[in-house]
N, CA, C and O atoms as a GROMACS GRO file, in nm:
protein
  472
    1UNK      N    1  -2.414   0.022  -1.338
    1UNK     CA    2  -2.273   0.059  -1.336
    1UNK      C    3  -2.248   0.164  -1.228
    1UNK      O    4  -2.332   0.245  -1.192
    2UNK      N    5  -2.092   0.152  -1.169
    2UNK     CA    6  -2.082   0.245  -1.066
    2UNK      C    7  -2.019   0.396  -1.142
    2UNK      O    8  -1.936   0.403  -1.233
    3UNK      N    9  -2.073   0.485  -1.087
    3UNK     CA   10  -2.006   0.595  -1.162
    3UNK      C   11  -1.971   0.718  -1.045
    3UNK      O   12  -2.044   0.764  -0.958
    4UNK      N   13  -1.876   0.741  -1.069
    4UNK     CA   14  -1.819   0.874  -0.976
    4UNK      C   15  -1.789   1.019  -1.082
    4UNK      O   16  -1.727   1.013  -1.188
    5UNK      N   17  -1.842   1.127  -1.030
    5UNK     CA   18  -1.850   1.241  -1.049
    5UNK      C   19  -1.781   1.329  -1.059
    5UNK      O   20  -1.864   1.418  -1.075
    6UNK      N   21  -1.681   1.379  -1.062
    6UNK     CA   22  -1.579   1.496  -0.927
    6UNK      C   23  -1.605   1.665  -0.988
    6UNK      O   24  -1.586   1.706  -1.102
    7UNK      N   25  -1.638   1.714  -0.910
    7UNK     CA   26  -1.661   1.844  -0.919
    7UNK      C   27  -1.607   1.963  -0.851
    7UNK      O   28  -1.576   1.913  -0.743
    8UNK      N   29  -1.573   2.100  -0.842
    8UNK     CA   30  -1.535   2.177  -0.807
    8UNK      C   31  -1.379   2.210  -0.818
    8UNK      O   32  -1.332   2.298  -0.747
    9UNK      N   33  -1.319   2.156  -0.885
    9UNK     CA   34  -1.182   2.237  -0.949
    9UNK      C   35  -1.197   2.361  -0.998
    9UNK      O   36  -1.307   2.414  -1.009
   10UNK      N   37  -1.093   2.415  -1.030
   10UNK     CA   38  -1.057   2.530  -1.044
   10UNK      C   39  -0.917   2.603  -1.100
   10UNK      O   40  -0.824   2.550  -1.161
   11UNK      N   41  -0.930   2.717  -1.068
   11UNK     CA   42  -0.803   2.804  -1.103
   11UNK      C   43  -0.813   2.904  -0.923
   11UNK      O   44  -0.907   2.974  -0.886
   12UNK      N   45  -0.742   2.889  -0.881
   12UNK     CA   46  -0.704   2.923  -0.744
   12UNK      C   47  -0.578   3.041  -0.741
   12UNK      O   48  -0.502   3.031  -0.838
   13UNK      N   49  -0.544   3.158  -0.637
   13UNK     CA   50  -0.446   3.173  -0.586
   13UNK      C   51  -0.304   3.093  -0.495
   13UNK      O   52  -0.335   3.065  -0.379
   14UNK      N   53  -0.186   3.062  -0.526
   14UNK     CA   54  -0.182   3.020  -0.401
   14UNK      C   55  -0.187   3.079  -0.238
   14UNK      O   56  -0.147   3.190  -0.204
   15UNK      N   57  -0.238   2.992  -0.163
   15UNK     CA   58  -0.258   3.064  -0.026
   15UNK      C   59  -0.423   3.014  -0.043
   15UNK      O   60  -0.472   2.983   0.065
   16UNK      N   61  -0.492   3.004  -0.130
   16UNK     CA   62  -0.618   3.014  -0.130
   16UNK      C   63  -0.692   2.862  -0.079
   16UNK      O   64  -0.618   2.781  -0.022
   17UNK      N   65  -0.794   2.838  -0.093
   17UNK     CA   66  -0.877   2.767  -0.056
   17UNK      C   67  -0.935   2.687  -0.168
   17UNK      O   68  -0.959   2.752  -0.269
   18UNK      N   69  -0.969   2.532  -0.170
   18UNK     CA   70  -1.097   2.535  -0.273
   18UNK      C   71  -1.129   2.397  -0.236
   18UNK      O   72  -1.022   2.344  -0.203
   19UNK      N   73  -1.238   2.303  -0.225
   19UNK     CA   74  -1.312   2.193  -0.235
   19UNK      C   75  -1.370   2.095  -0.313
   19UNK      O   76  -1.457   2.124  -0.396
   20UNK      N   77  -1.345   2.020  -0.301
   20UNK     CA   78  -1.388   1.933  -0.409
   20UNK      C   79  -1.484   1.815  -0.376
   20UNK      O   80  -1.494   1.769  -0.262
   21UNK      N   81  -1.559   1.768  -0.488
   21UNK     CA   82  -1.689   1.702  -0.420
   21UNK      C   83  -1.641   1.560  -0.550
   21UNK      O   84  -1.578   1.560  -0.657
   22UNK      N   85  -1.717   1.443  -0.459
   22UNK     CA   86  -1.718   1.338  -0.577
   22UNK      C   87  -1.842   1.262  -0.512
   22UNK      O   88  -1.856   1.231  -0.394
   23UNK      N   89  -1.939   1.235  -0.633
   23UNK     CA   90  -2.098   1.217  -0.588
   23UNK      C   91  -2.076   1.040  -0.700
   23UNK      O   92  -2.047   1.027  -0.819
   24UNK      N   93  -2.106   0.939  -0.596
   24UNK     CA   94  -2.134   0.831  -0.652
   24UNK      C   95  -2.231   0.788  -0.652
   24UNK      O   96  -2.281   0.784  -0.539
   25UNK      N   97  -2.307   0.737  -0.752
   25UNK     CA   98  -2.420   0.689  -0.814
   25UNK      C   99  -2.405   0.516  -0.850
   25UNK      O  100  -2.302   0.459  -0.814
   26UNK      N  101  -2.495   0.453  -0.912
   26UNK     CA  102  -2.520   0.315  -0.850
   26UNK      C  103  -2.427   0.177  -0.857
   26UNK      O  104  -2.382   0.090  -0.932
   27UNK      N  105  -2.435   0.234  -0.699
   27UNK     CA  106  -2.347   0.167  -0.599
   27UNK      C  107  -2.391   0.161  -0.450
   27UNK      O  108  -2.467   0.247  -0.405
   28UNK      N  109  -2.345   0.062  -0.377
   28UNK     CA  110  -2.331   0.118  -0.237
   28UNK      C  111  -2.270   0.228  -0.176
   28UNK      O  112  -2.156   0.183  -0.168
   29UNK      N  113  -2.266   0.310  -0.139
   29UNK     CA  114  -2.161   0.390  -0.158
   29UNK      C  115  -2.138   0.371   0.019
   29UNK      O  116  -2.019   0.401   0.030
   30UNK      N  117  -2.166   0.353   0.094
   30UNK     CA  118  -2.145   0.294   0.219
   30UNK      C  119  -2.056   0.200   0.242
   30UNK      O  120  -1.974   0.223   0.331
   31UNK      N  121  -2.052   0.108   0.190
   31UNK     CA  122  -1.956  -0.013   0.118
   31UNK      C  123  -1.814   0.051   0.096
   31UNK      O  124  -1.722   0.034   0.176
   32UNK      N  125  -1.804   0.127  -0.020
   32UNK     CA  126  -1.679   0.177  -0.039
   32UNK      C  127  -1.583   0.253   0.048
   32UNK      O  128  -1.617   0.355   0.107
   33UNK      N  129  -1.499   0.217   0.053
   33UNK     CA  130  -1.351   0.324   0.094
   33UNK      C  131  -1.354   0.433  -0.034
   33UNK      O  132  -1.402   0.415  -0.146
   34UNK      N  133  -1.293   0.542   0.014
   34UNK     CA  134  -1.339   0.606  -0.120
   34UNK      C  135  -1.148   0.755  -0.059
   34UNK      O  136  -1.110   0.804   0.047
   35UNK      N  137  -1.114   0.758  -0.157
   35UNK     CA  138  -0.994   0.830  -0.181
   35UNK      C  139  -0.989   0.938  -0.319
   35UNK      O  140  -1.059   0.928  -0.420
   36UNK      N  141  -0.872   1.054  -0.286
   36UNK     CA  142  -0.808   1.096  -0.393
   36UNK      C  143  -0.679   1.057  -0.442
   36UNK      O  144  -0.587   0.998  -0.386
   37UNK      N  145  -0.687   1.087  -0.514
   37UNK     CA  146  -0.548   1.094  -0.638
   37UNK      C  147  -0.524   1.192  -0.691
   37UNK      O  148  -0.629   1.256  -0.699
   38UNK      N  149  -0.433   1.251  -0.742
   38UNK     CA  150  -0.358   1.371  -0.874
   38UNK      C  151  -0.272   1.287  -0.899
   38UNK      O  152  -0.221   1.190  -0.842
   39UNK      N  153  -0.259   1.365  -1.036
   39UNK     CA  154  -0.167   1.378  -1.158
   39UNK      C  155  -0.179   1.460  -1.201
   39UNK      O  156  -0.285   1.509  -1.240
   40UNK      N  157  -0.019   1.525  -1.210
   40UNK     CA  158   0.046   1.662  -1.274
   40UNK      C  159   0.089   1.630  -1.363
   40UNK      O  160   0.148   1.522  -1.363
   41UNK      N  161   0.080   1.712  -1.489
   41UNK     CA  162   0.151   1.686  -1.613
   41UNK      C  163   0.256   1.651  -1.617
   41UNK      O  164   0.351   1.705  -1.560
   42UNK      N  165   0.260   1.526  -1.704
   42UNK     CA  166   0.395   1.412  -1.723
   42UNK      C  167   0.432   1.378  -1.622
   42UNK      O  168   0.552   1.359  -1.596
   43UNK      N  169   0.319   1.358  -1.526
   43UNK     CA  170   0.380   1.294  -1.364
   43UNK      C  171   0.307   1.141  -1.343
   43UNK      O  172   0.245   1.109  -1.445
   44UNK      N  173   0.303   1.081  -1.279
   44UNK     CA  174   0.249   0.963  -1.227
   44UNK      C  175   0.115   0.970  -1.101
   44UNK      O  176   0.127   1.025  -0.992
   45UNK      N  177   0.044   0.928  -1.129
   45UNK     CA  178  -0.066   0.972  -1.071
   45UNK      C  179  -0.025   0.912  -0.895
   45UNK      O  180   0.014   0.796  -0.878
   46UNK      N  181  -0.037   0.988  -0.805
   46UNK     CA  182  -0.019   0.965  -0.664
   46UNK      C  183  -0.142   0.991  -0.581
   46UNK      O  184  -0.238   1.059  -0.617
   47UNK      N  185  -0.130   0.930  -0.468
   47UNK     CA  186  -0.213   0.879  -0.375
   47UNK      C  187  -0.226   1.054  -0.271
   47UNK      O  188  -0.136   1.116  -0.214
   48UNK      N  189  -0.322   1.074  -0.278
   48UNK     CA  190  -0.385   1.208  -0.210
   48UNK      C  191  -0.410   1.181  -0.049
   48UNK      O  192  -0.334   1.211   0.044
   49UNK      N  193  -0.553   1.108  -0.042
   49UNK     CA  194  -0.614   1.118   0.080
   49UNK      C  195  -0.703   0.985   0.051
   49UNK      O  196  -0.731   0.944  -0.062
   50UNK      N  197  -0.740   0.927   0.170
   50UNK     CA  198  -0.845   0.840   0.197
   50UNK      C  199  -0.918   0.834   0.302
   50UNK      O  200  -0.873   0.861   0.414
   51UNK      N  201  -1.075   0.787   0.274
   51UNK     CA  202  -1.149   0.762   0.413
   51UNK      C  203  -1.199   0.618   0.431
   51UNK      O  204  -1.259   0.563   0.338
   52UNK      N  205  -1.188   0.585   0.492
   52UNK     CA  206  -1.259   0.463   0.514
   52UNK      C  207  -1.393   0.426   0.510
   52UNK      O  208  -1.461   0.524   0.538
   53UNK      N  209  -1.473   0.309   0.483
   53UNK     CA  210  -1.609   0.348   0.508
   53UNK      C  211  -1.697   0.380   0.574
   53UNK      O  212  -1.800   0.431   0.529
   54UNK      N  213  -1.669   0.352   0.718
   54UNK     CA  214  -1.715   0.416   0.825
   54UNK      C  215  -1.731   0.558   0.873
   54UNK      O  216  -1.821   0.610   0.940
   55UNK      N  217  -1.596   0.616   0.809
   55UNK     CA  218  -1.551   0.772   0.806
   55UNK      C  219  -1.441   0.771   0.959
   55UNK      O  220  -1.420   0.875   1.022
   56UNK      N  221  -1.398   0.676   0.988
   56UNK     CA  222  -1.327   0.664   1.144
   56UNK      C  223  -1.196   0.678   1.094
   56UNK      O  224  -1.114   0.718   1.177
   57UNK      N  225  -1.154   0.656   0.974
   57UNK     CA  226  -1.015   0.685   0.959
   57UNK      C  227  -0.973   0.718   0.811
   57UNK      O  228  -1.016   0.664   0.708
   58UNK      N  229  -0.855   0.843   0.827
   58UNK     CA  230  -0.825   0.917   0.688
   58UNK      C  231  -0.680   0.902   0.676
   58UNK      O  232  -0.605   0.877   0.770
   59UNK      N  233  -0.648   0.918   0.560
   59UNK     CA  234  -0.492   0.863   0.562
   59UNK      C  235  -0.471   0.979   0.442
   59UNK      O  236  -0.541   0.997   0.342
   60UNK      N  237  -0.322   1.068   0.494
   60UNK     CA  238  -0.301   1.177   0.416
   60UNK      C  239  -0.172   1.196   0.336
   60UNK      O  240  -0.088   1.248   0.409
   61UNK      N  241  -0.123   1.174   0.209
   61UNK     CA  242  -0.009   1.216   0.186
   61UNK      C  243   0.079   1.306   0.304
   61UNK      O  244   0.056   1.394   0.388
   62UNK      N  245   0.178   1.237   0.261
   62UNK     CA  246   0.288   1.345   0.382
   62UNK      C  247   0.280   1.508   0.320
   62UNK      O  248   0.310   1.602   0.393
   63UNK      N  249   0.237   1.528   0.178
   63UNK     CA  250   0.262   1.631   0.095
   63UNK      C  251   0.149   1.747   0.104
   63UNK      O  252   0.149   1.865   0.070
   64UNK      N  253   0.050   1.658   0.167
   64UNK     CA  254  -0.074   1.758   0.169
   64UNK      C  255  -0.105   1.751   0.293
   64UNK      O  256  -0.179   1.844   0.326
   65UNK      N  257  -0.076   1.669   0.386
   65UNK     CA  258  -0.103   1.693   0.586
   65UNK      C  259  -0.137   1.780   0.611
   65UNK      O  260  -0.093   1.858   0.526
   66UNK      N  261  -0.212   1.847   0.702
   66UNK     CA  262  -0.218   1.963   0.752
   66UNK      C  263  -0.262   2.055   0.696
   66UNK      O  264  -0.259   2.166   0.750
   67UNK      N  265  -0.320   2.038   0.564
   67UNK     CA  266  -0.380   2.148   0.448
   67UNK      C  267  -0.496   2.061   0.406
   67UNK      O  268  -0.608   2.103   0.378
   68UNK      N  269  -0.475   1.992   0.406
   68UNK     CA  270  -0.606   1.890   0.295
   68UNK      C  271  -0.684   1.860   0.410
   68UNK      O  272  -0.639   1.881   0.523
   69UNK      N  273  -0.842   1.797   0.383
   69UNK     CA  274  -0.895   1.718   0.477
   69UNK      C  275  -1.015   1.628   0.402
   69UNK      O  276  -1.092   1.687   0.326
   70UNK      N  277  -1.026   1.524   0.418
   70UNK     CA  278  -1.086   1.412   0.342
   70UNK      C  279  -1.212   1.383   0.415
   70UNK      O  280  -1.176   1.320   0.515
   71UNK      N  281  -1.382   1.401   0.418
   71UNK     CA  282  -1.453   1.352   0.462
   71UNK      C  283  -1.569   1.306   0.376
   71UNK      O  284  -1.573   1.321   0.254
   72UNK      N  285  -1.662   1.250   0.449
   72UNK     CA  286  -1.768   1.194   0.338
   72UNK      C  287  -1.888   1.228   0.425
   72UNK      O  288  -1.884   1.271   0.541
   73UNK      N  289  -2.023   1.196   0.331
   73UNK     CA  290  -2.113   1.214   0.350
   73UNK      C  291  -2.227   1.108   0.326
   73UNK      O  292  -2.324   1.143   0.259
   74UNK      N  293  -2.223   0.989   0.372
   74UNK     CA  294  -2.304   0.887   0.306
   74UNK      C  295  -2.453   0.896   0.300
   74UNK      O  296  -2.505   0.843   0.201
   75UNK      N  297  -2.536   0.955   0.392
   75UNK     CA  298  -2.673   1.034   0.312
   75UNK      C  299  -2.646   1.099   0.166
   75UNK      O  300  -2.735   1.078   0.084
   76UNK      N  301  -2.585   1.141   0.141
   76UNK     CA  302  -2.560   1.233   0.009
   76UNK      C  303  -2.458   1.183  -0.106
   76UNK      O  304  -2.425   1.251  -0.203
   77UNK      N  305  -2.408   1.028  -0.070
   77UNK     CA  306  -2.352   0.988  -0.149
   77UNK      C  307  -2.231   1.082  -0.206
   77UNK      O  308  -2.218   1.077  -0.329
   78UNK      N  309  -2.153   1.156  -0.143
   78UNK     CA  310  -2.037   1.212  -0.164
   78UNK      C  311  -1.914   1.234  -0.047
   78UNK      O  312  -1.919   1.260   0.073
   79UNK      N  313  -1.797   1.209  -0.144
   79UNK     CA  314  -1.675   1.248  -0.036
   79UNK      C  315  -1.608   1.408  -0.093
   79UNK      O  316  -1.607   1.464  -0.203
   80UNK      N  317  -1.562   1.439   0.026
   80UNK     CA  318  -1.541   1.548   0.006
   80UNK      C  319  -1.380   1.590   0.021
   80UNK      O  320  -1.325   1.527   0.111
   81UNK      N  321  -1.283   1.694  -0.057
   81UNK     CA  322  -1.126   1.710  -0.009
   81UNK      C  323  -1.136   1.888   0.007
   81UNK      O  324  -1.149   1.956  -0.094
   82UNK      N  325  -1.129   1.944   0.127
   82UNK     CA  326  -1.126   2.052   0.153
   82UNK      C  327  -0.978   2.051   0.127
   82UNK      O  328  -0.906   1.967   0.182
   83UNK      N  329  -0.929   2.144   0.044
   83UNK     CA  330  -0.800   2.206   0.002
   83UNK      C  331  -0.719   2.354   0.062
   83UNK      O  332  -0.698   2.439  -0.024
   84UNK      N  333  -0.686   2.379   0.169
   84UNK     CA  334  -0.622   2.460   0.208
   84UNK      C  335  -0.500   2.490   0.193
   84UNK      O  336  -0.411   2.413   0.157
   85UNK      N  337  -0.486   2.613   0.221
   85UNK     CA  338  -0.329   2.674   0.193
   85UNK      C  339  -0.288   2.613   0.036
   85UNK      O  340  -0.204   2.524   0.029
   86UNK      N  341  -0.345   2.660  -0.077
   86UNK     CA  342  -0.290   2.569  -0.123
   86UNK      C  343  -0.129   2.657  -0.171
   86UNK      O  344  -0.072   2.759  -0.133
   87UNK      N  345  -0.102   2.545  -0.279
   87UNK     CA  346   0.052   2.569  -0.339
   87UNK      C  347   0.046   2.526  -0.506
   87UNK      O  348  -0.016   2.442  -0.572
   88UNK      N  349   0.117   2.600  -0.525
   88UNK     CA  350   0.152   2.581  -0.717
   88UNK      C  351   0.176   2.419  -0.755
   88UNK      O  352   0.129   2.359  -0.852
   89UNK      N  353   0.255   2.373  -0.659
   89UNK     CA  354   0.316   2.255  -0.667
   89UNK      C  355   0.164   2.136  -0.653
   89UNK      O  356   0.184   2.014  -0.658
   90UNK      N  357   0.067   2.175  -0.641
   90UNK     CA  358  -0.089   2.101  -0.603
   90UNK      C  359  -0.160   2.114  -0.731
   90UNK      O  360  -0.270   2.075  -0.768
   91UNK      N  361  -0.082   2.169  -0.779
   91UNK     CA  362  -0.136   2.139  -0.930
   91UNK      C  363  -0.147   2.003  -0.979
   91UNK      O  364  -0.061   1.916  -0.972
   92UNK      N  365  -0.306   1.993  -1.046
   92UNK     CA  366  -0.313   1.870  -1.102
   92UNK      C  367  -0.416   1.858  -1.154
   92UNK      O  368  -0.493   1.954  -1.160
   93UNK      N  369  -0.450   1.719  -1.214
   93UNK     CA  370  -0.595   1.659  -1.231
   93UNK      C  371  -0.619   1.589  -1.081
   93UNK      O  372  -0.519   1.525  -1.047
   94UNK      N  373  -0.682   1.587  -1.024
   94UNK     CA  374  -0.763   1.512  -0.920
   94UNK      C  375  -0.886   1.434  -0.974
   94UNK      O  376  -0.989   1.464  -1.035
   95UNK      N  377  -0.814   1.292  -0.914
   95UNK     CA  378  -0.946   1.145  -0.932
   95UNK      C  379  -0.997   1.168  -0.809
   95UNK      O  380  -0.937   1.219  -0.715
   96UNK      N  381  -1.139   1.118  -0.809
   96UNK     CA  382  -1.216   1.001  -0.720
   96UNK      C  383  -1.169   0.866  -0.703
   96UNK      O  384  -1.139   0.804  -0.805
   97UNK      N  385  -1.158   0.818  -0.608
   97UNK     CA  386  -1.206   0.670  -0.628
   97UNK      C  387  -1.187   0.536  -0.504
   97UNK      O  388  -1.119   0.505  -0.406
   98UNK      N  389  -1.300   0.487  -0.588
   98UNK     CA  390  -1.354   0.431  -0.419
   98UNK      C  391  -1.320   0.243  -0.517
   98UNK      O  392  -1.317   0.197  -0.631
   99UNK      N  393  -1.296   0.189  -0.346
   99UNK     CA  394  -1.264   0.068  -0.316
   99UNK      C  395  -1.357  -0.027  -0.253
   99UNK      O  396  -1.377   0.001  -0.135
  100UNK      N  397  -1.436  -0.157  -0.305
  100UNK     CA  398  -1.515  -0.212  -0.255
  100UNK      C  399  -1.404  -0.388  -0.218
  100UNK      O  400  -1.336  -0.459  -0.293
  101UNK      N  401  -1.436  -0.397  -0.077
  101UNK     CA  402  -1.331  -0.529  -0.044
  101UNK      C  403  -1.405  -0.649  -0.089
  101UNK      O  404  -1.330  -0.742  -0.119
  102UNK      N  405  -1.530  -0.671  -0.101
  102UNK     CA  406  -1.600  -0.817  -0.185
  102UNK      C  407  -1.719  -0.769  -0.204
  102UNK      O  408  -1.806  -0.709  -0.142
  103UNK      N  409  -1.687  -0.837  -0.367
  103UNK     CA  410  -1.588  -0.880  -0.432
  103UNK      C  411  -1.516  -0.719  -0.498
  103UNK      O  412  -1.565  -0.611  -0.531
  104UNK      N  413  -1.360  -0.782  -0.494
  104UNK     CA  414  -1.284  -0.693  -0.524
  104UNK      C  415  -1.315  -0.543  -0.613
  104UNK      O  416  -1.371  -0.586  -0.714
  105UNK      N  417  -1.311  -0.461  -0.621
  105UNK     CA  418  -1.334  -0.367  -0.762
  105UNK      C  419  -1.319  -0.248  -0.707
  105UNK      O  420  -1.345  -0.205  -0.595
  106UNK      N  421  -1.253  -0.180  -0.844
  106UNK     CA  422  -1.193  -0.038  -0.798
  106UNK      C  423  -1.299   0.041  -0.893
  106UNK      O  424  -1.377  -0.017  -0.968
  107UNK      N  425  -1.294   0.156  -0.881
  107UNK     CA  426  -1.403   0.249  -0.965
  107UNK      C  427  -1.293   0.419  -0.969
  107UNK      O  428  -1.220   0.442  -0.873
  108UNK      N  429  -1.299   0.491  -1.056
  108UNK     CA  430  -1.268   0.575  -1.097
  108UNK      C  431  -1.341   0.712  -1.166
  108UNK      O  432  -1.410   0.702  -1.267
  109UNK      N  433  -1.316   0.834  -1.102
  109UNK     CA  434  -1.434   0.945  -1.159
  109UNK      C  435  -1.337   0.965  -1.332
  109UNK      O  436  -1.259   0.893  -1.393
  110UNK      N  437  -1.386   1.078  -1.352
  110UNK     CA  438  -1.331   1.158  -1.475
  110UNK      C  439  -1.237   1.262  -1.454
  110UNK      O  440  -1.208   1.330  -1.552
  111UNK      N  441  -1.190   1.284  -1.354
  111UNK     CA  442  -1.103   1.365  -1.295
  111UNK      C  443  -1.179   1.543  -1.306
  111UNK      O  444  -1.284   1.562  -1.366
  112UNK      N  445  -1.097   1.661  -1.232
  112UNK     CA  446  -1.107   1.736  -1.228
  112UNK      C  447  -0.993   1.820  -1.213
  112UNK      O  448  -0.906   1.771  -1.140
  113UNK      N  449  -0.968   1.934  -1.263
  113UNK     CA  450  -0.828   2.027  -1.311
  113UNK      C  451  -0.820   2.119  -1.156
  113UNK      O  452  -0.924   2.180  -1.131
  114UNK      N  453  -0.737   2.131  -1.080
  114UNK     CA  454  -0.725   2.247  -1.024
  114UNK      C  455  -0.595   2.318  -1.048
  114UNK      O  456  -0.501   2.243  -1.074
  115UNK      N  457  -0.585   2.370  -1.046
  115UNK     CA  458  -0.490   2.515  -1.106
  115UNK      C  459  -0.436   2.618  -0.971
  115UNK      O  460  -0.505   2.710  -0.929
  116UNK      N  461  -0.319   2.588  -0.922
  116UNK     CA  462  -0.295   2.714  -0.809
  116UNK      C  463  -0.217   2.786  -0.884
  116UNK      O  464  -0.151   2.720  -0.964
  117UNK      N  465  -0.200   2.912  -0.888
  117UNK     CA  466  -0.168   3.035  -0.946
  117UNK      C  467  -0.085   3.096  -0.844
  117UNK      O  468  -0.119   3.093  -0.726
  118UNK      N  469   0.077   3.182  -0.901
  118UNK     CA  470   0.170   3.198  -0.802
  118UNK      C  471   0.157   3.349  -0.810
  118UNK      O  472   0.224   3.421  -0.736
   0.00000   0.00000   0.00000
């Protein structure tokens, strides 16, 4: 089974910094496109960041541009979302989750809480 990880949430300032890691286990993990997500309480879970599998291309919410940055590490089987500047409004649970094109299948971590503080 494929399983994703996500680690390093928190309780933050805003203005502050924080990173987050998601370590997939058995799988290709080379194979996958691999992205974030949040969901804020009583919100609808939205589309964060993505990398491709190659790592040649990232695709960023208009909401987090310029603050966020999405990379991976395929020796180490993890992608990574450096969180800058953050904001109160970045509050959420944050998913993992990676995309394999054949055959189809999506995979999902357990999420992780980050908390910006005003």
């Amino acid at each position: 089974q494929v399983r994703l990880v996500e680690s390093g949430g928190g309780l933050v300032q805003a203005g502050g910094s924080l990173r987050l890691s998601c370590t997939v286990s058995g799988g290709r993990f080379s194979s996958y496109a691999m992205g974030w997500f949040r969901q804020a309480a009583g919100k609808e879970r939205e589309f964060v960041a993505a990398v491709s599998w190659s790592g040649d291309h990232t695709y960023y919410a208009d909401s987090v541009k310029g603050r966020f940055t999405i990379s991976r590490d395929n020796a180490k089987n993890t992608v990574y979302l450096q969180m800058n500047s953050l904001k109160p409004e970045d509050t959420a649970v944050y998913y993992c989750n990676a995309r394999k094109t054949w055959p189809p299948a999506q995979y999902w971590g357990q999420g992780t809480q980050v908390t910006v503080s005003s």
